[in-house]
Coordinates of C-alpha atoms and ligand atoms in Angstrom, one line a residue:
X164 CA 32.2 14.8 -11.9
X165 CA 28.5 15.9 -11.6
X166 CA 25.8 13.9 -10.2
X167 CA 24.0 13.0 -13.2
X168 CA 27.5 12.0 -15.0
X169 CA 28.5 9.9 -12.3
X170 CA 24.9 7.9 -12.7
X171 CA 25.5 7.9 -16.5
X172 CA 29.1 6.3 -16.1
X173 CA 27.7 3.3 -13.4
X174 CA 25.1 2.8 -15.8
X175 CA 27.5 1.8 -19.0
X176 CA 29.0 -0.2 -16.7
X177 CA 26.3 -1.8 -15.3
X178 CA 25.1 -2.3 -19.3
X179 CA 28.7 -4.2 -19.7
X180 CA 28.0 -6.3 -17.4
X181 CA 24.5 -7.2 -17.6
X182 CA 23.8 -6.7 -21.4
X183 CA 23.1 -2.9 -22.6
X184 CA 19.5 -3.8 -23.5
X185 CA 18.8 -3.8 -19.9
X186 CA 19.9 -0.4 -18.9
X187 CA 17.8 2.7 -20.2
X188 CA 19.1 5.8 -20.6
X189 CA 16.8 7.3 -23.3
X190 CA 15.1 10.1 -22.1
X191 CA 11.6 9.4 -22.9
X192 CA 11.7 5.9 -22.0
X193 CA 13.6 6.9 -18.6
X194 CA 11.0 9.7 -18.2
X195 CA 8.2 7.0 -17.4
X196 CA 10.0 5.8 -14.6
X197 CA 9.8 9.6 -12.9
X198 CA 6.5 9.1 -11.1
X199 CA 4.1 6.8 -9.0
X200 CA 0.4 7.2 -8.2
X201 CA 0.8 9.5 -5.4
X202 CA 0.9 13.4 -5.8
X203 CA 4.5 13.6 -5.4
X204 CA 5.6 15.7 -8.6
X205 CA 7.8 13.2 -10.6
X206 CA 11.5 13.4 -10.7
X207 CA 13.4 11.9 -14.0
X208 CA 16.4 9.6 -13.1
X209 CA 19.6 9.5 -15.2
X210 CA 19.3 5.8 -16.3
X211 CA 17.0 2.9 -15.7
X212 CA 18.1 -0.4 -15.0
X213 CA 15.6 -3.0 -16.0
X214 CA 16.6 -6.3 -14.2
X215 CA 15.8 -9.5 -15.3
X216 CA 17.5 -11.5 -12.7
X217 CA 18.8 -11.5 -9.2
X218 CA 22.4 -11.6 -10.9
X219 CA 21.5 -8.0 -12.2
X220 CA 20.2 -6.5 -9.0
X221 CA 23.8 -7.6 -7.7
X222 CA 25.8 -6.2 -10.5
X223 CA 23.6 -2.7 -9.8
X224 CA 23.7 -2.5 -6.2
X225 CA 27.6 -3.5 -6.3
X226 CA 28.4 -0.9 -9.3
X227 CA 26.3 2.2 -8.0
X228 CA 27.8 1.3 -4.5
X229 CA 31.1 1.7 -6.2
X230 CA 30.1 5.0 -7.7
X231 CA 28.2 6.2 -4.7
X232 CA 25.3 6.6 -7.0
X233 CA 22.1 6.8 -5.5
X234 CA 19.5 3.9 -6.1
X235 CA 15.8 4.0 -6.2
X236 CA 13.9 0.5 -6.3
X237 CA 10.9 0.0 -8.2
X238 CA 8.0 -2.4 -8.6
X239 CA 5.2 -1.2 -10.4
X240 CA 5.1 2.0 -9.3
X241 CA 1.4 2.0 -7.9
X242 CA 2.7 3.4 -4.4
X243 CA 0.8 6.2 -3.0
X244 CA 3.5 7.7 -1.0
X245 CA 6.6 8.3 -3.4
X246 CA 8.8 5.7 -2.4
X247 CA 9.4 4.9 -5.8
X248 CA 9.8 8.8 -7.0
X249 CA 14.1 8.8 -7.6
X250 CA 14.0 12.5 -5.8
X251 CA 17.9 12.2 -5.6
X252 CA 18.4 11.2 -9.3
X253 CA 20.8 8.5 -10.0
X254 CA 19.5 5.2 -11.0
X255 CA 15.9 3.5 -10.8
X256 CA 16.5 -0.3 -10.4
X257 CA 12.9 -1.8 -11.9
X258 CA 12.4 -5.3 -10.7
X259 CA 9.3 -5.9 -12.4
X260 CA 10.7 -8.3 -15.0
X261 CA 11.9 -10.6 -12.1
X262 CA 8.4 -12.1 -12.0
X263 CA 8.2 -16.0 -12.0
X264 CA 6.1 -17.8 -10.1
X265 CA 8.8 -20.6 -8.9
X266 CA 6.3 -22.8 -6.6
X267 CA 3.2 -23.3 -4.7
X268 CA 3.8 -26.0 -1.9
X269 CA 0.0 -27.2 -1.1
X270 CA 1.4 -29.5 2.0
X271 CA 3.5 -26.6 3.2
X272 CA 1.0 -23.4 2.1
X273 CA 3.8 -21.8 0.8
X274 CA 4.5 -19.9 -2.4
X275 CA 7.8 -18.9 -3.5
X276 CA 7.4 -15.8 -5.8
X277 CA 9.5 -13.1 -7.3
X278 CA 8.9 -9.6 -6.7
X279 CA 8.0 -8.7 -10.2
X280 CA 4.6 -11.2 -9.9
X281 CA 1.5 -9.0 -10.2
X282 CA -0.5 -9.6 -6.9
X283 CA -3.6 -10.4 -8.4
X284 CA -2.0 -13.2 -10.3
X285 CA -0.7 -14.6 -7.6
X286 CA -4.2 -14.5 -6.2
X287 CA -5.6 -16.2 -9.3
X288 CA -2.7 -19.0 -9.1
X289 CA -3.0 -20.1 -5.5
X290 CA -7.0 -20.1 -5.6
X291 CA -6.8 -22.6 -8.4
X292 CA -5.0 -24.7 -6.3
X293 CA -7.2 -24.3 -3.0
X294 CA -5.4 -22.1 -1.2
X295 CA -5.7 -18.3 -0.6
X296 CA -3.3 -15.3 -0.5
X297 CA -5.1 -12.5 1.9
X298 CA -3.5 -9.3 1.2
X299 CA -5.5 -7.5 -1.3
X300 CA -4.3 -3.8 -2.1
X301 CA -7.0 -2.0 -4.2
X302 CA -4.5 -1.9 -7.0
X303 CA -4.0 -5.9 -7.0
X304 CA -4.3 -5.9 -11.0
X305 CA -1.4 -4.0 -11.5
X306 CA 0.8 -3.6 -8.3
X307 CA 3.5 -6.2 -7.9
X308 CA 4.2 -8.4 -4.6
X309 CA 7.6 -6.9 -4.3
X310 CA 6.4 -3.3 -3.7
X311 CA 3.6 -4.7 -1.4
X312 CA 6.5 -6.1 1.1
X313 CA 8.4 -3.0 0.7
X314 CA 5.3 -0.8 1.7
X315 CA 3.6 -3.6 3.9
X316 CA 0.6 -3.2 1.8
X317 CA -2.6 -3.9 3.4
X318 CA -6.4 -3.8 1.6
X319 CA -9.7 -4.6 2.4
X320 CA -9.4 -8.2 3.9
X321 CA -6.9 -7.0 6.3
X322 CA -9.3 -6.8 8.7
X323 CA -10.0 -10.3 9.1
X324 CA -6.4 -12.0 7.5
X325 CA -3.9 -8.7 8.6
X326 CA -1.7 -7.4 5.9
X327 CA 1.2 -8.4 4.0
X328 CA 4.0 -8.9 6.7
X329 CA 1.6 -11.7 8.4
X330 CA 2.4 -13.7 5.1
X331 CA 6.2 -13.0 4.8
X332 CA 7.9 -16.0 6.3
X333 CA 11.4 -15.2 4.5
X334 CA 13.0 -13.7 1.5
X335 CA 15.6 -13.0 -0.5
X336 CA 17.6 -9.6 -0.8
X337 CA 20.6 -7.9 -2.1
X338 CA 22.3 -5.1 0.2
X339 CA 23.8 -1.7 -1.3
X340 CA 27.2 -2.7 -2.1
X341 CA 25.8 -6.2 -4.2
X342 CA 25.7 -8.8 -0.8
X343 CA 22.8 -11.2 -1.1
X344 CA 21.2 -11.9 1.8
X345 CA 18.5 -14.8 2.9
X346 CA 16.4 -14.0 5.8
X347 CA 13.7 -15.8 7.5
X348 CA 12.7 -19.1 6.7
X349 CA 10.3 -21.4 4.8
X350 CA 9.0 -23.0 7.9
X351 CA 5.6 -22.0 9.7
X352 CA 7.6 -21.1 12.9
X353 CA 10.4 -20.2 13.5
X354 CA 12.4 -18.0 15.9
X355 CA 16.4 -18.0 15.1
X356 CA 17.8 -14.5 15.6
X357 CA 16.3 -11.3 15.2
X358 CA 13.3 -10.9 12.9
X359 CA 15.1 -9.2 10.3
X360 CA 12.1 -10.4 7.7
X361 CA 9.5 -8.0 10.0
X362 CA 12.2 -5.4 9.6
X363 CA 12.8 -5.5 5.9
X364 CA 8.5 -5.5 5.2
X365 CA 7.8 -2.2 5.2
X366 CA 11.4 -0.6 4.8
X367 CA 9.8 1.3 1.9
X368 CA 12.9 -0.1 -0.3
X369 CA 15.3 1.9 2.0
X370 CA 17.5 -1.4 3.4
X371 CA 17.7 -4.0 0.6
X372 CA 16.1 -5.0 -2.8
X373 CA 13.8 -8.0 -2.6
X374 CA 14.7 -10.9 -5.3
X375 CA 12.8 -13.6 -4.1
X376 CA 9.9 -13.9 -1.5
X377 CA 8.6 -17.0 0.3
X378 CA 4.9 -16.2 1.3
X379 CA 2.6 -18.0 3.4
X380 CA -0.6 -19.4 2.4
X381 CA -4.2 -20.5 3.9
X382 CA -6.9 -22.4 2.5
X383 CA -9.2 -20.8 0.3
X384 CA -12.5 -20.0 2.3
X385 CA -15.4 -22.2 0.5
X386 CA -17.9 -19.2 0.7
X387 CA -18.0 -15.6 0.7
X388 CA -21.4 -13.3 0.8
X389 CA -21.3 -9.4 0.4
X390 CA -24.0 -7.0 1.6
X391 CA -24.0 -3.2 1.1
X392 CA -25.7 -1.7 4.7
X393 CA -27.0 1.8 3.5
X394 CA -26.8 4.6 6.1
X395 CA -28.2 8.2 6.2
X396 CA -25.3 9.6 8.1
X397 CA -21.0 8.4 8.1
X398 CA -21.4 8.5 12.1
X399 CA -23.7 6.0 12.3
X400 CA -21.6 3.8 9.4
X401 CA -18.8 4.3 11.9
X402 CA -20.7 3.4 15.0
X403 CA -22.1 0.3 13.2
X404 CA -18.4 -0.7 12.5
X405 CA -17.7 -0.7 16.3
X406 CA -21.0 -2.3 17.1
X407 CA -20.1 -5.3 14.6
X408 CA -16.8 -5.9 16.3
X409 CA -18.2 -5.8 19.9
X410 CA -20.5 -8.1 18.9
X411 CA -17.7 -10.8 18.3
X412 CA -17.9 -11.0 14.5
X413 CA -15.0 -10.8 12.2
X414 CA -15.8 -10.2 8.6
X415 CA -13.4 -10.4 6.2
X416 CA -14.2 -6.9 4.9
X417 CA -15.6 -3.7 6.5
X418 CA -15.3 -0.9 4.1
X419 CA -17.1 2.7 4.8
X420 CA -17.9 5.1 2.3
X421 CA -19.1 8.7 2.9
X422 CA -21.3 10.7 0.9
X423 CA -18.7 12.6 -1.5
X424 CA -17.1 8.9 -2.1
X425 CA -20.8 7.8 -3.2
X426 CA -21.1 10.6 -5.3
X427 CA -18.0 9.8 -7.3
X428 CA -19.5 5.8 -7.6
X429 CA -22.9 7.4 -8.7
X430 CA -21.0 9.7 -11.1
X431 CA -19.3 6.7 -12.7
X432 CA -22.6 4.8 -12.8
X433 CA -21.4 1.5 -12.5
X434 CA -23.0 0.6 -9.4
X435 CA -26.9 1.9 -8.7
X436 CA -26.7 3.3 -5.0
X437 CA -30.0 3.9 -3.9
X438 CA -30.2 7.8 -3.4
X439 CA -31.3 7.7 0.3
X440 CA -27.7 6.5 1.3
X441 CA -25.4 9.2 2.0
X442 CA -22.8 6.5 4.0
X443 CA -22.6 3.2 3.3
X444 CA -20.6 -0.2 4.7
X445 CA -19.8 -2.9 2.1
X446 CA -19.6 -6.2 4.4
X447 CA -18.1 -9.4 3.1
X448 CA -18.3 -12.4 5.5
X449 CA -16.0 -15.3 4.4
X450 CA -15.8 -19.2 5.5
X451 CA -18.1 -22.3 5.5
X452 CA -21.3 -21.8 3.7
X453 CA -23.6 -22.3 7.1
X454 CA -21.6 -20.0 8.7
X455 CA -21.4 -17.3 6.7
X456 CA -24.9 -16.7 6.3
X457 CA -25.5 -16.7 9.9
X458 CA -22.6 -14.1 10.5
X459 CA -23.8 -11.9 7.5
X460 CA -27.3 -12.0 9.5
X461 CA -25.8 -10.7 12.4
X462 CA -23.6 -8.1 10.8
X463 CA -26.8 -6.9 9.3
X464 CA -28.7 -6.4 12.6
X465 CA -25.8 -4.8 14.6
X466 CA -26.2 -2.0 11.4
X467 CA -29.9 -2.1 11.6
X468 CA -29.3 -1.4 15.5
X469 CA -26.9 1.3 14.9
X470 CA -28.9 2.9 12.5
X471 CA -28.9 1.6 8.9
X472 CA -31.7 2.4 6.8
X473 CA -31.5 -0.5 4.8
X474 CA -29.2 -3.9 4.5
X475 CA -29.0 -5.2 0.8
X476 CA -27.4 -8.8 0.4
X477 CA -25.5 -9.1 -3.0
X478 CA -27.6 -11.8 -4.4
X479 CA -25.4 -13.0 -7.9
X480 CA -21.8 -13.2 -8.6
X481 CA -22.1 -10.4 -11.0
X482 CA -23.3 -8.0 -8.4
X483 CA -20.5 -8.5 -6.1
X484 CA -18.0 -8.3 -8.8
X485 CA -19.7 -4.8 -9.9
X486 CA -19.4 -3.5 -6.0
X487 CA -16.1 -4.2 -6.0
X488 CA -15.2 -2.8 -9.5
X489 CA -16.4 0.6 -8.0
X490 CA -14.7 0.1 -4.6
X491 CA -11.6 -0.5 -6.4
X492 CA -11.8 2.3 -9.1
X493 CA -12.6 4.8 -6.3
X494 CA -9.7 6.7 -6.0
X495 CA -9.9 6.8 -9.6
X496 CA -13.5 8.1 -9.9
X497 CA -12.5 10.9 -7.2
X498 CA -9.7 11.8 -9.2
X499 CA -12.0 12.4 -12.4
X500 CA -14.7 14.4 -10.6
X501 CA -11.8 17.2 -9.2
X502 CA -8.6 18.8 -10.8
X503 CA -6.5 17.5 -7.7
X504 CA -7.1 15.1 -4.9
X505 CA -4.8 14.2 -2.0
X506 CA -5.3 11.2 -0.2
X507 CA -4.0 10.3 3.2
X508 CA -4.3 6.9 5.2
X509 CA -4.6 7.5 8.6
X510 CA -5.5 4.9 11.0
X511 CA -7.3 5.9 14.3
X512 CA -8.9 3.2 17.1
X513 CA -11.9 2.2 15.2
X514 CA -13.9 3.5 18.1
X515 CA -12.7 7.1 17.0
X516 CA -14.0 6.5 13.4
X517 CA -17.0 8.6 13.5
X518 CA -15.4 11.6 15.3
X519 CA -12.4 11.3 12.9
X520 CA -15.1 11.6 9.7
X521 CA -16.6 14.6 11.3
X522 CA -13.2 16.5 12.2
X523 CA -11.8 15.7 8.8
X524 CA -14.9 17.2 7.2
X525 CA -14.5 20.2 9.6
X526 CA -10.9 20.6 8.7
X527 CA -12.1 20.5 4.9
X528 CA -14.5 23.2 5.7
X529 CA -12.5 25.6 7.5
X530 CA -9.8 25.4 4.4
X531 CA -12.6 25.6 1.5
X532 CA -11.8 22.3 0.5
X533 CA -13.8 19.1 -0.7
X534 CA -13.6 16.3 1.9
X535 CA -14.1 12.2 0.7
X536 CA -13.2 10.0 3.5
X537 CA -13.8 6.0 2.7
X538 CA -11.6 3.2 3.6
X539 CA -11.0 0.4 5.7
X540 CA -13.0 1.3 8.8
X541 CA -12.8 -2.2 10.4
X542 CA -9.2 -1.6 11.1
X543 CA -9.6 2.4 11.3
X544 CA -7.9 3.0 8.4
X545 CA -9.2 5.9 6.8
X546 CA -8.2 7.5 3.4
X547 CA -9.1 10.9 4.1
X548 CA -8.9 12.4 0.6
X549 CA -8.8 16.6 0.2
X550 CA -10.1 17.6 -3.4
X551 CA -9.8 20.9 -5.2
X552 CA -10.4 22.3 -8.5
X553 CA -8.5 26.0 -7.7
X554 CA -4.7 25.8 -7.9
X555 CA -4.2 28.6 -5.8
X556 CA -5.9 26.4 -2.5
X557 CA -2.5 24.7 -2.5
X558 CA -1.3 26.7 0.5
X559 CA -4.8 25.5 2.5
X560 CA -4.2 22.1 1.6
X561 CA -1.0 22.0 2.9
X562 CA -2.0 23.1 6.0
X563 CA -5.2 21.0 6.3
X564 CA -3.0 17.7 5.7
X565 CA -0.9 18.9 8.6
X566 CA -3.7 19.4 11.0
X567 CA -5.2 16.1 9.5
X568 CA -1.8 14.3 10.7
X569 CA -1.8 16.5 13.9
X570 CA -5.2 15.0 14.6
X571 CA -4.8 11.3 13.9
X572 CA -2.0 11.0 16.4
X573 CA -3.5 13.0 18.9
X574 CA -6.8 10.7 18.5
X575 CA -4.3 8.1 19.2
X576 CA -3.7 7.0 15.6
X577 CA -0.6 6.9 12.9
X578 CA 0.3 8.6 10.1
X579 CA -0.2 5.4 7.6
X580 CA -1.8 2.3 7.5
X581 CA -0.8 0.7 4.4
X582 CA 0.5 3.7 1.8
X583 CA 4.1 4.2 3.8
X584 CA 5.9 7.4 4.8
X585 CA 7.8 7.8 1.6
X586 CA 8.3 11.4 0.6
X587 CA 4.6 12.4 1.0
X588 CA 4.6 11.9 4.6
X589 CA 8.2 12.3 5.5
X590 CA 7.6 16.0 7.0
X591 CA 5.3 14.8 9.7
X592 CA 7.3 11.8 10.8
X593 CA 8.0 13.6 14.3
X594 CA 4.4 14.3 15.0
X595 CA 4.1 10.7 15.9
X596 CA 8.0 9.2 16.7
X597 CA 10.2 10.7 19.3
X598 CA 13.8 12.4 18.2
X599 CA 15.2 8.8 19.8
X600 CA 13.3 6.4 17.9
X601 CA 13.7 8.6 14.6
X602 CA 17.5 8.2 15.3
X603 CA 17.5 4.8 16.0
X604 CA 16.1 4.1 12.8
X605 CA 18.2 6.1 10.9
X606 CA 21.3 3.9 12.4
X607 CA 19.6 1.0 11.6
X608 CA 19.4 2.2 8.1
X609 CA 23.2 3.0 8.3
X610 CA 23.9 -0.5 9.1
X611 CA 22.5 -1.9 6.0
X612 CA 23.5 1.0 3.8
X613 CA 26.0 3.1 5.3
X614 CA 26.7 5.3 2.3
X615 CA 22.7 6.5 2.3
X616 CA 22.4 5.6 -1.4
X617 CA 19.4 3.2 -1.4
X618 CA 16.1 4.9 -1.7
X619 CA 17.6 8.4 -0.2
X620 CA 14.9 10.6 1.2
X621 CA 12.2 8.3 2.1
X622 CA 10.6 8.1 5.5
X623 CA 13.3 10.4 7.0
X624 CA 13.3 13.0 4.6
X625 CA 15.7 14.9 2.6
X626 CA 17.8 15.6 5.3
X627 CA 17.8 12.3 6.6
X628 CA 20.2 10.6 4.2
X629 CA 23.9 11.6 3.2
X630 CA 23.5 10.5 -0.3
X631 CA 25.4 12.3 -2.9
Ligands
LIG289 C1 -7.9 2.1 -1.3 O1 -7.7 1.6 -0.4 C2 -6.2 2.4 -1.9 O2 -8.5 2.5 -2.4 C3 -6.2 3.7 -2.3 O3 -5.6 2.2 -0.5 C4 -6.5 5.0 -1.4 O4 -6.3 6.6 -3.3 C5 -6.6 6.5 -2.3 O5 -7.4 7.0 -2.0
LIG290 ZN1 -6.7 1.6 1.0

């Protein structure tokens, strides 16, 4: 039987078990599950299961495994590396409708949530209780927590608080084949057995499908203050980042935007960025009110010493909101300014940020591409964007991306800080990891998914899985 036919037979059987309204085969509906927010071309699956309960997930993974049909799990589809693209066809398993907030436990500082819950909604719910869930990917208004955990998402606040992995105590998951698994703990401490929770976080949907997440919370910081440090060149802004950290300060956010990124923000007109700035640091400090003022002042001094032309402190909550709206929209603003855009998210040691920005610009220039670099500079995590309008430049883009990947690794860095490897960066995995390490990870994958049916093609590339 052909691969697509096999998938449709499996979809029909799943429909009989969980209810046909939860299984989509209509071409138009199914097509809306073909892509994500990366530049990887969409692939239309044979069918989509819109699971509403964990039993639906069990049924899907059991039946798909029996029929040897690949399954691509999907949260809200906001991923940036092609992780939710069903490039082997088969079924998409959408968990967006398994989205309850089950519990916020203030005394134990834990939230129990289902994977489809939107990240920003969890923020609002826990903050209303005086608590805080720090991971804040910029798509927080639309991304789902299950996807955040699958990708080990970061965001601006990762500089002070760390990434998603630091907040996942444990979870419930279903393996390909339909076996349920509880992993980890609901306590603050716990070292029983291997740390499979840490393995599942960031596994990009290749090991299991999550049905419940046990998330660690912290107290909500009483006050947050925001400043913009303006620079006349990006290297100086990069040096200021290292100077702030060397001064012993830990702002919650240290975001850098270069000239091209500022141009995109100016073009949108939402925030007045002074014309004298050709690079900017967005700095945020949170904590007790008295300390916040002091720390922001010291960060401003470090910026001035590194060559800032001016440091502006946001006086009103509305200014802060406007700044964040502009920052969160930056990826879309850049997309609006050019016909084509490819975004990377390499990480280098933070002291290497100025050199990385300069060398990325050189790579772009050599290939005739516009470069916009921005991102979580405090973590050395830069979104290096290549932008172009002439489609004939595509081969140049490929070469530029390859050079960028090699350079990041050469400079002591890594291919991805928060978007994952997915399909987009799979061809570069070997730049960073040894053949032995890649092989060991493939073996780990095979323990959980011996037939290679769960999210095939991701991380290791197309040849990495024996699916279909
Ligand atoms: C951000 O920090 C996101 O804005 C998206 O990680 C980055 O697409 C991008 O350029
Ligand atoms: Zn980012």
